[in-house]
């Protein structure tokens, strides 16, 4: 079962809103959505999917900072948070739970998310990258 483009877009919007909501519950300033950080999150998520599908030439990307630098991001700090589940809401929840310590860290100022549905496993894969100066 493939997600329709609007269903996927809604899930990505829900993911972004969930990240913003969690951050709003801290003493930190709001995270800024950043297209470069989101591009890195998508590249990382694709590398995980390629690995799951046995089409990867390398292990999945675990460190987002080198890729962010390659994409022109100027910061020096980044963390990757991932989740996976049969339904999108629980996949988002997995990434957010992994970020229990990172999301309230005020040194992260930017974020980007990615969601992919792996047709082989039926799982939704989520990646959240937090980055900052």
mmCIF file with all atom_site columns, N, CA and C in Angstrom, residues 77-133:
data_model
loop_
_atom_site.group_PDB
_atom_site.id
_atom_site.type_symbol
_atom_site.label_atom_id
_atom_site.label_alt_id
_atom_site.label_comp_id
_atom_site.label_asym_id
_atom_site.label_entity_id
_atom_site.label_seq_id
_atom_site.pdbx_PDB_ins_code
_atom_site.Cartn_x
_atom_site.Cartn_y
_atom_site.Cartn_z
_atom_site.occupancy
_atom_site.B_iso_or_equiv
_atom_site.pdbx_formal_charge
_atom_site.auth_seq_id
_atom_site.auth_comp_id
_atom_site.auth_asym_id
_atom_site.auth_atom_id
_atom_site.pdbx_PDB_model_num
ATOM 1   N N  . UNK A 1 77  ? 27.439 21.371 14.472 1.00 0.00 ? 77  UNK A N  1
ATOM 2   C CA . UNK A 1 77  ? 26.828 20.439 15.420 1.00 0.00 ? 77  UNK A CA 1
ATOM 3   C C  . UNK A 1 77  ? 25.581 19.846 14.773 1.00 0.00 ? 77  UNK A C  1
ATOM 4   N N  . UNK A 1 78  ? 25.413 18.522 14.891 1.00 0.00 ? 78  UNK A N  1
ATOM 5   C CA . UNK A 1 78  ? 24.221 17.883 14.325 1.00 0.00 ? 78  UNK A CA 1
ATOM 6   C C  . UNK A 1 78  ? 23.992 16.537 14.990 1.00 0.00 ? 78  UNK A C  1
ATOM 7   N N  . UNK A 1 79  ? 22.738 16.139 15.008 1.00 0.00 ? 79  UNK A N  1
ATOM 8   C CA . UNK A 1 79  ? 22.369 14.836 15.547 1.00 0.00 ? 79  UNK A CA 1
ATOM 9   C C  . UNK A 1 79  ? 21.265 14.257 14.665 1.00 0.00 ? 79  UNK A C  1
ATOM 10  N N  . UNK A 1 80  ? 21.284 12.933 14.523 1.00 0.00 ? 80  UNK A N  1
ATOM 11  C CA . UNK A 1 80  ? 20.281 12.206 13.749 1.00 0.00 ? 80  UNK A CA 1
ATOM 12  C C  . UNK A 1 80  ? 19.395 11.417 14.696 1.00 0.00 ? 80  UNK A C  1
ATOM 13  N N  . UNK A 1 81  ? 18.085 11.529 14.502 1.00 0.00 ? 81  UNK A N  1
ATOM 14  C CA . UNK A 1 81  ? 17.102 10.782 15.282 1.00 0.00 ? 81  UNK A CA 1
ATOM 15  C C  . UNK A 1 81  ? 16.220 10.037 14.293 1.00 0.00 ? 81  UNK A C  1
ATOM 16  N N  . UNK A 1 82  ? 16.047 8.722  14.501 1.00 0.00 ? 82  UNK A N  1
ATOM 17  C CA . UNK A 1 82  ? 15.293 7.926  13.543 1.00 0.00 ? 82  UNK A CA 1
ATOM 18  C C  . UNK A 1 82  ? 14.221 7.090  14.218 1.00 0.00 ? 82  UNK A C  1
ATOM 19  N N  . UNK A 1 83  ? 13.213 6.747  13.444 1.00 0.00 ? 83  UNK A N  1
ATOM 20  C CA . UNK A 1 83  ? 12.155 5.862  13.901 1.00 0.00 ? 83  UNK A CA 1
ATOM 21  C C  . UNK A 1 83  ? 11.670 5.015  12.740 1.00 0.00 ? 83  UNK A C  1
ATOM 22  N N  . UNK A 1 84  ? 11.001 3.922  13.054 1.00 0.00 ? 84  UNK A N  1
ATOM 23  C CA . UNK A 1 84  ? 10.418 3.056  12.026 1.00 0.00 ? 84  UNK A CA 1
ATOM 24  C C  . UNK A 1 84  ? 9.249  2.302  12.640 1.00 0.00 ? 84  UNK A C  1
ATOM 25  N N  . UNK A 1 85  ? 8.184  2.212  11.890 1.00 0.00 ? 85  UNK A N  1
ATOM 26  C CA . UNK A 1 85  ? 7.014  1.466  12.365 1.00 0.00 ? 85  UNK A CA 1
ATOM 27  C C  . UNK A 1 85  ? 6.086  1.232  11.182 1.00 0.00 ? 85  UNK A C  1
ATOM 28  N N  . UNK A 1 86  ? 5.147  0.315  11.365 1.00 0.00 ? 86  UNK A N  1
ATOM 29  C CA . UNK A 1 86  ? 4.172  0.018  10.308 1.00 0.00 ? 86  UNK A CA 1
ATOM 30  C C  . UNK A 1 86  ? 3.239  1.198  10.043 1.00 0.00 ? 86  UNK A C  1
ATOM 31  N N  . UNK A 1 87  ? 2.993  2.038  11.054 1.00 0.00 ? 87  UNK A N  1
ATOM 32  C CA . UNK A 1 87  ? 2.172  3.225  10.787 1.00 0.00 ? 87  UNK A CA 1
ATOM 33  C C  . UNK A 1 87  ? 2.997  4.490  11.026 1.00 0.00 ? 87  UNK A C  1
ATOM 34  N N  . UNK A 1 88  ? 2.652  5.517  10.268 1.00 0.00 ? 88  UNK A N  1
ATOM 35  C CA . UNK A 1 88  ? 3.442  6.755  10.269 1.00 0.00 ? 88  UNK A CA 1
ATOM 36  C C  . UNK A 1 88  ? 3.490  7.427  11.634 1.00 0.00 ? 88  UNK A C  1
ATOM 37  N N  . UNK A 1 89  ? 2.381  7.439  12.353 1.00 0.00 ? 89  UNK A N  1
ATOM 38  C CA . UNK A 1 89  ? 2.348  8.119  13.657 1.00 0.00 ? 89  UNK A CA 1
ATOM 39  C C  . UNK A 1 89  ? 3.338  7.494  14.633 1.00 0.00 ? 89  UNK A C  1
ATOM 40  N N  . UNK A 1 90  ? 3.411  6.171  14.650 1.00 0.00 ? 90  UNK A N  1
ATOM 41  C CA . UNK A 1 90  ? 4.347  5.515  15.560 1.00 0.00 ? 90  UNK A CA 1
ATOM 42  C C  . UNK A 1 90  ? 5.792  5.643  15.086 1.00 0.00 ? 90  UNK A C  1
ATOM 43  N N  . UNK A 1 91  ? 6.008  5.752  13.781 1.00 0.00 ? 91  UNK A N  1
ATOM 44  C CA . UNK A 1 91  ? 7.358  5.991  13.269 1.00 0.00 ? 91  UNK A CA 1
ATOM 45  C C  . UNK A 1 91  ? 7.845  7.376  13.702 1.00 0.00 ? 91  UNK A C  1
ATOM 46  N N  . UNK A 1 92  ? 6.955  8.357  13.643 1.00 0.00 ? 92  UNK A N  1
ATOM 47  C CA . UNK A 1 92  ? 7.285  9.706  14.124 1.00 0.00 ? 92  UNK A CA 1
ATOM 48  C C  . UNK A 1 92  ? 7.585  9.657  15.616 1.00 0.00 ? 92  UNK A C  1
ATOM 49  N N  . UNK A 1 93  ? 6.739  8.974  16.352 1.00 0.00 ? 93  UNK A N  1
ATOM 50  C CA . UNK A 1 93  ? 6.924  8.862  17.802 1.00 0.00 ? 93  UNK A CA 1
ATOM 51  C C  . UNK A 1 93  ? 8.279  8.244  18.135 1.00 0.00 ? 93  UNK A C  1
ATOM 52  N N  . UNK A 1 94  ? 8.698  7.242  17.362 1.00 0.00 ? 94  UNK A N  1
ATOM 53  C CA . UNK A 1 94  ? 9.996  6.610  17.592 1.00 0.00 ? 94  UNK A CA 1
ATOM 54  C C  . UNK A 1 94  ? 11.146 7.594  17.479 1.00 0.00 ? 94  UNK A C  1
ATOM 55  N N  . UNK A 1 95  ? 11.120 8.428  16.435 1.00 0.00 ? 95  UNK A N  1
ATOM 56  C CA . UNK A 1 95  ? 12.182 9.426  16.264 1.00 0.00 ? 95  UNK A CA 1
ATOM 57  C C  . UNK A 1 95  ? 12.154 10.455 17.389 1.00 0.00 ? 95  UNK A C  1
ATOM 58  N N  . UNK A 1 96  ? 10.952 10.854 17.793 1.00 0.00 ? 96  UNK A N  1
ATOM 59  C CA . UNK A 1 96  ? 10.838 11.849 18.863 1.00 0.00 ? 96  UNK A CA 1
ATOM 60  C C  . UNK A 1 96  ? 11.302 11.283 20.200 1.00 0.00 ? 96  UNK A C  1
ATOM 61  N N  . UNK A 1 97  ? 10.997 10.020 20.451 1.00 0.00 ? 97  UNK A N  1
ATOM 62  C CA . UNK A 1 97  ? 11.469 9.393  21.692 1.00 0.00 ? 97  UNK A CA 1
ATOM 63  C C  . UNK A 1 97  ? 12.989 9.288  21.702 1.00 0.00 ? 97  UNK A C  1
ATOM 64  N N  . UNK A 1 98  ? 13.576 8.971  20.549 1.00 0.00 ? 98  UNK A N  1
ATOM 65  C CA . UNK A 1 98  ? 15.032 8.910  20.464 1.00 0.00 ? 98  UNK A CA 1
ATOM 66  C C  . UNK A 1 98  ? 15.648 10.283 20.752 1.00 0.00 ? 98  UNK A C  1
ATOM 67  N N  . UNK A 1 99  ? 14.877 11.338 20.493 1.00 0.00 ? 99  UNK A N  1
ATOM 68  C CA . UNK A 1 99  ? 15.372 12.695 20.694 1.00 0.00 ? 99  UNK A CA 1
ATOM 69  C C  . UNK A 1 99  ? 15.067 13.293 22.047 1.00 0.00 ? 99  UNK A C  1
ATOM 70  N N  . UNK A 1 100 ? 14.716 12.461 23.026 1.00 0.00 ? 100 UNK A N  1
ATOM 71  C CA . UNK A 1 100 ? 14.319 12.991 24.342 1.00 0.00 ? 100 UNK A CA 1
ATOM 72  C C  . UNK A 1 100 ? 15.370 13.909 24.961 1.00 0.00 ? 100 UNK A C  1
ATOM 73  N N  . UNK A 1 101 ? 16.649 13.676 24.681 1.00 0.00 ? 101 UNK A N  1
ATOM 74  C CA . UNK A 1 101 ? 17.700 14.529 25.242 1.00 0.00 ? 101 UNK A CA 1
ATOM 75  C C  . UNK A 1 101 ? 18.130 15.626 24.265 1.00 0.00 ? 101 UNK A C  1
ATOM 76  N N  . UNK A 1 102 ? 18.023 15.363 22.971 1.00 0.00 ? 102 UNK A N  1
ATOM 77  C CA . UNK A 1 102 ? 18.519 16.320 21.980 1.00 0.00 ? 102 UNK A CA 1
ATOM 78  C C  . UNK A 1 102 ? 17.538 17.457 21.696 1.00 0.00 ? 102 UNK A C  1
ATOM 79  N N  . UNK A 1 103 ? 16.255 17.167 21.654 1.00 0.00 ? 103 UNK A N  1
ATOM 80  C CA . UNK A 1 103 ? 15.277 18.202 21.301 1.00 0.00 ? 103 UNK A CA 1
ATOM 81  C C  . UNK A 1 103 ? 15.303 19.376 22.286 1.00 0.00 ? 103 UNK A C  1
ATOM 82  N N  . UNK A 1 104 ? 15.449 19.149 23.597 1.00 0.00 ? 104 UNK A N  1
ATOM 83  C CA . UNK A 1 104 ? 15.523 20.289 24.521 1.00 0.00 ? 104 UNK A CA 1
ATOM 84  C C  . UNK A 1 104 ? 16.921 20.921 24.637 1.00 0.00 ? 104 UNK A C  1
ATOM 85  N N  . UNK A 1 105 ? 17.866 20.489 23.802 1.00 0.00 ? 105 UNK A N  1
ATOM 86  C CA . UNK A 1 105 ? 19.215 21.062 23.804 1.00 0.00 ? 105 UNK A CA 1
ATOM 87  C C  . UNK A 1 105 ? 19.186 22.343 22.966 1.00 0.00 ? 105 UNK A C  1
ATOM 88  N N  . UNK A 1 106 ? 19.327 23.478 23.622 1.00 0.00 ? 106 UNK A N  1
ATOM 89  C CA . UNK A 1 106 ? 19.189 24.782 22.962 1.00 0.00 ? 106 UNK A CA 1
ATOM 90  C C  . UNK A 1 106 ? 20.291 25.073 21.947 1.00 0.00 ? 106 UNK A C  1
ATOM 91  N N  . UNK A 1 107 ? 21.355 24.279 21.922 1.00 0.00 ? 107 UNK A N  1
ATOM 92  C CA . UNK A 1 107 ? 22.413 24.522 20.944 1.00 0.00 ? 107 UNK A CA 1
ATOM 93  C C  . UNK A 1 107 ? 21.992 24.092 19.538 1.00 0.00 ? 107 UNK A C  1
ATOM 94  N N  . UNK A 1 108 ? 20.931 23.309 19.426 1.00 0.00 ? 108 UNK A N  1
ATOM 95  C CA . UNK A 1 108 ? 20.382 22.974 18.112 1.00 0.00 ? 108 UNK A CA 1
ATOM 96  C C  . UNK A 1 108 ? 19.382 24.057 17.732 1.00 0.00 ? 108 UNK A C  1
ATOM 97  N N  . UNK A 1 109 ? 19.561 24.636 16.557 1.00 0.00 ? 109 UNK A N  1
ATOM 98  C CA . UNK A 1 109 ? 18.719 25.758 16.132 1.00 0.00 ? 109 UNK A CA 1
ATOM 99  C C  . UNK A 1 109 ? 17.900 25.460 14.881 1.00 0.00 ? 109 UNK A C  1
ATOM 100 N N  . UNK A 1 110 ? 18.320 24.485 14.095 1.00 0.00 ? 110 UNK A N  1
ATOM 101 C CA . UNK A 1 110 ? 17.676 24.168 12.821 1.00 0.00 ? 110 UNK A CA 1
ATOM 102 C C  . UNK A 1 110 ? 17.251 22.706 12.799 1.00 0.00 ? 110 UNK A C  1
ATOM 103 N N  . UNK A 1 111 ? 16.255 22.407 11.969 1.00 0.00 ? 111 UNK A N  1
ATOM 104 C CA . UNK A 1 111 ? 15.849 21.011 11.835 1.00 0.00 ? 111 UNK A CA 1
ATOM 105 C C  . UNK A 1 111 ? 15.289 20.732 10.448 1.00 0.00 ? 111 UNK A C  1
ATOM 106 N N  . UNK A 1 112 ? 15.285 19.449 10.118 1.00 0.00 ? 112 UNK A N  1
ATOM 107 C CA . UNK A 1 112 ? 14.663 18.955 8.894  1.00 0.00 ? 112 UNK A CA 1
ATOM 108 C C  . UNK A 1 112 ? 14.220 17.529 9.132  1.00 0.00 ? 112 UNK A C  1
ATOM 109 N N  . UNK A 1 113 ? 13.174 17.107 8.440  1.00 0.00 ? 113 UNK A N  1
ATOM 110 C CA . UNK A 1 113 ? 12.633 15.764 8.621  1.00 0.00 ? 113 UNK A CA 1
ATOM 111 C C  . UNK A 1 113 ? 12.501 15.059 7.274  1.00 0.00 ? 113 UNK A C  1
ATOM 112 N N  . UNK A 1 114 ? 12.417 13.737 7.344  1.00 0.00 ? 114 UNK A N  1
ATOM 113 C CA . UNK A 1 114 ? 12.168 12.929 6.156  1.00 0.00 ? 114 UNK A CA 1
ATOM 114 C C  . UNK A 1 114 ? 11.325 11.731 6.551  1.00 0.00 ? 114 UNK A C  1
ATOM 115 N N  . UNK A 1 115 ? 10.412 11.368 5.662  1.00 0.00 ? 115 UNK A N  1
ATOM 116 C CA . UNK A 1 115 ? 9.605  10.159 5.847  1.00 0.00 ? 115 UNK A CA 1
ATOM 117 C C  . UNK A 1 115 ? 9.595  9.390  4.537  1.00 0.00 ? 115 UNK A C  1
ATOM 118 N N  . UNK A 1 116 ? 9.819  8.084  4.633  1.00 0.00 ? 116 UNK A N  1
ATOM 119 C CA . UNK A 1 116 ? 9.779  7.211  3.460  1.00 0.00 ? 116 UNK A CA 1
ATOM 120 C C  . UNK A 1 116 ? 9.048  5.937  3.842  1.00 0.00 ? 116 UNK A C  1
ATOM 121 N N  . UNK A 1 117 ? 8.224  5.454  2.952  1.00 0.00 ? 117 UNK A N  1
ATOM 122 C CA . UNK A 1 117 ? 7.560  4.174  3.184  1.00 0.00 ? 117 UNK A CA 1
ATOM 123 C C  . UNK A 1 117 ? 8.331  3.113  2.422  1.00 0.00 ? 117 UNK A C  1
ATOM 124 N N  . UNK A 1 118 ? 8.847  2.134  3.151  1.00 0.00 ? 118 UNK A N  1
ATOM 125 C CA . UNK A 1 118 ? 9.585  1.042  2.532  1.00 0.00 ? 118 UNK A CA 1
ATOM 126 C C  . UNK A 1 118 ? 8.594  -0.031 2.101  1.00 0.00 ? 118 UNK A C  1
ATOM 127 N N  . UNK A 1 119 ? 8.482  -0.225 0.805  1.00 0.00 ? 119 UNK A N  1
ATOM 128 C CA . UNK A 1 119 ? 7.508  -1.180 0.269  1.00 0.00 ? 119 UNK A CA 1
ATOM 129 C C  . UNK A 1 119 ? 7.887  -2.623 0.584  1.00 0.00 ? 119 UNK A C  1
ATOM 130 N N  . UNK A 1 120 ? 9.161  -2.915 0.758  1.00 0.00 ? 120 UNK A N  1
ATOM 131 C CA . UNK A 1 120 ? 9.602  -4.273 1.071  1.00 0.00 ? 120 UNK A CA 1
ATOM 132 C C  . UNK A 1 120 ? 9.128  -4.705 2.448  1.00 0.00 ? 120 UNK A C  1
ATOM 133 N N  . UNK A 1 121 ? 9.251  -3.830 3.420  1.00 0.00 ? 121 UNK A N  1
ATOM 134 C CA . UNK A 1 121 ? 8.909  -4.174 4.806  1.00 0.00 ? 121 UNK A CA 1
ATOM 135 C C  . UNK A 1 121 ? 7.536  -3.670 5.230  1.00 0.00 ? 121 UNK A C  1
ATOM 136 N N  . UNK A 1 122 ? 7.022  -2.671 4.522  1.00 0.00 ? 122 UNK A N  1
ATOM 137 C CA . UNK A 1 122 ? 5.768  -2.044 4.932  1.00 0.00 ? 122 UNK A CA 1
ATOM 138 C C  . UNK A 1 122 ? 5.943  -1.035 6.053  1.00 0.00 ? 122 UNK A C  1
ATOM 139 N N  . UNK A 1 123 ? 7.190  -0.737 6.397  1.00 0.00 ? 123 UNK A N  1
ATOM 140 C CA . UNK A 1 123 ? 7.472  0.212  7.474  1.00 0.00 ? 123 UNK A CA 1
ATOM 141 C C  . UNK A 1 123 ? 7.609  1.626  6.924  1.00 0.00 ? 123 UNK A C  1
ATOM 142 N N  . UNK A 1 124 ? 7.195  2.594  7.725  1.00 0.00 ? 124 UNK A N  1
ATOM 143 C CA . UNK A 1 124 ? 7.489  3.994  7.457  1.00 0.00 ? 124 UNK A CA 1
ATOM 144 C C  . UNK A 1 124 ? 8.781  4.314  8.196  1.00 0.00 ? 124 UNK A C  1
ATOM 145 N N  . UNK A 1 125 ? 9.748  4.860  7.472  1.00 0.00 ? 125 UNK A N  1
ATOM 146 C CA . UNK A 1 125 ? 11.045 5.232  8.043  1.00 0.00 ? 125 UNK A CA 1
ATOM 147 C C  . UNK A 1 125 ? 11.062 6.741  8.245  1.00 0.00 ? 125 UNK A C  1
ATOM 148 N N  . UNK A 1 126 ? 11.442 7.174  9.428  1.00 0.00 ? 126 UNK A N  1
ATOM 149 C CA . UNK A 1 126 ? 11.514 8.605  9.716  1.00 0.00 ? 126 UNK A CA 1
ATOM 150 C C  . UNK A 1 126 ? 12.935 8.989  10.106 1.00 0.00 ? 126 UNK A C  1
ATOM 151 N N  . UNK A 1 127 ? 13.337 10.158 9.666  1.00 0.00 ? 127 UNK A N  1
ATOM 152 C CA . UNK A 1 127 ? 14.620 10.738 10.064 1.00 0.00 ? 127 UNK A CA 1
ATOM 153 C C  . UNK A 1 127 ? 14.395 12.196 10.423 1.00 0.00 ? 127 UNK A C  1
ATOM 154 N N  . UNK A 1 128 ? 14.963 12.583 11.539 1.00 0.00 ? 128 UNK A N  1
ATOM 155 C CA . UNK A 1 128 ? 14.941 13.967 12.008 1.00 0.00 ? 128 UNK A CA 1
ATOM 156 C C  . UNK A 1 128 ? 16.386 14.370 12.247 1.00 0.00 ? 128 UNK A C  1
ATOM 157 N N  . UNK A 1 129 ? 16.808 15.439 11.611 1.00 0.00 ? 129 UNK A N  1
ATOM 158 C CA . UNK A 1 129 ? 18.150 15.972 11.845 1.00 0.00 ? 129 UNK A CA 1
ATOM 159 C C  . UNK A 1 129 ? 17.998 17.317 12.543 1.00 0.00 ? 129 UNK A C  1
ATOM 160 N N  . UNK A 1 130 ? 18.679 17.448 13.674 1.00 0.00 ? 130 UNK A N  1
ATOM 161 C CA . UNK A 1 130 ? 18.796 18.717 14.386 1.00 0.00 ? 130 UNK A CA 1
ATOM 162 C C  . UNK A 1 130 ? 20.207 19.227 14.142 1.00 0.00 ? 130 UNK A C  1
ATOM 163 N N  . UNK A 1 131 ? 20.348 20.508 13.891 1.00 0.00 ? 131 UNK A N  1
ATOM 164 C CA . UNK A 1 131 ? 21.670 21.064 13.606 1.00 0.00 ? 131 UNK A CA 1
ATOM 165 C C  . UNK A 1 131 ? 21.786 22.457 14.211 1.00 0.00 ? 131 UNK A C  1
ATOM 166 N N  . UNK A 1 132 ? 23.024 22.880 14.380 1.00 0.00 ? 132 UNK A N  1
ATOM 167 C CA . UNK A 1 132 ? 23.249 24.205 14.942 1.00 0.00 ? 132 UNK A CA 1
ATOM 168 C C  . UNK A 1 132 ? 24.683 24.655 14.786 1.00 0.00 ? 132 UNK A C  1
ATOM 169 N N  . UNK A 1 133 ? 24.954 25.875 15.249 1.00 0.00 ? 133 UNK A N  1
ATOM 170 C CA . UNK A 1 133 ? 26.290 26.469 15.092 1.00 0.00 ? 133 UNK A CA 1
ATOM 171 C C  . UNK A 1 133 ? 27.360 25.742 15.889 1.00 0.00 ? 133 UNK A C  1
#
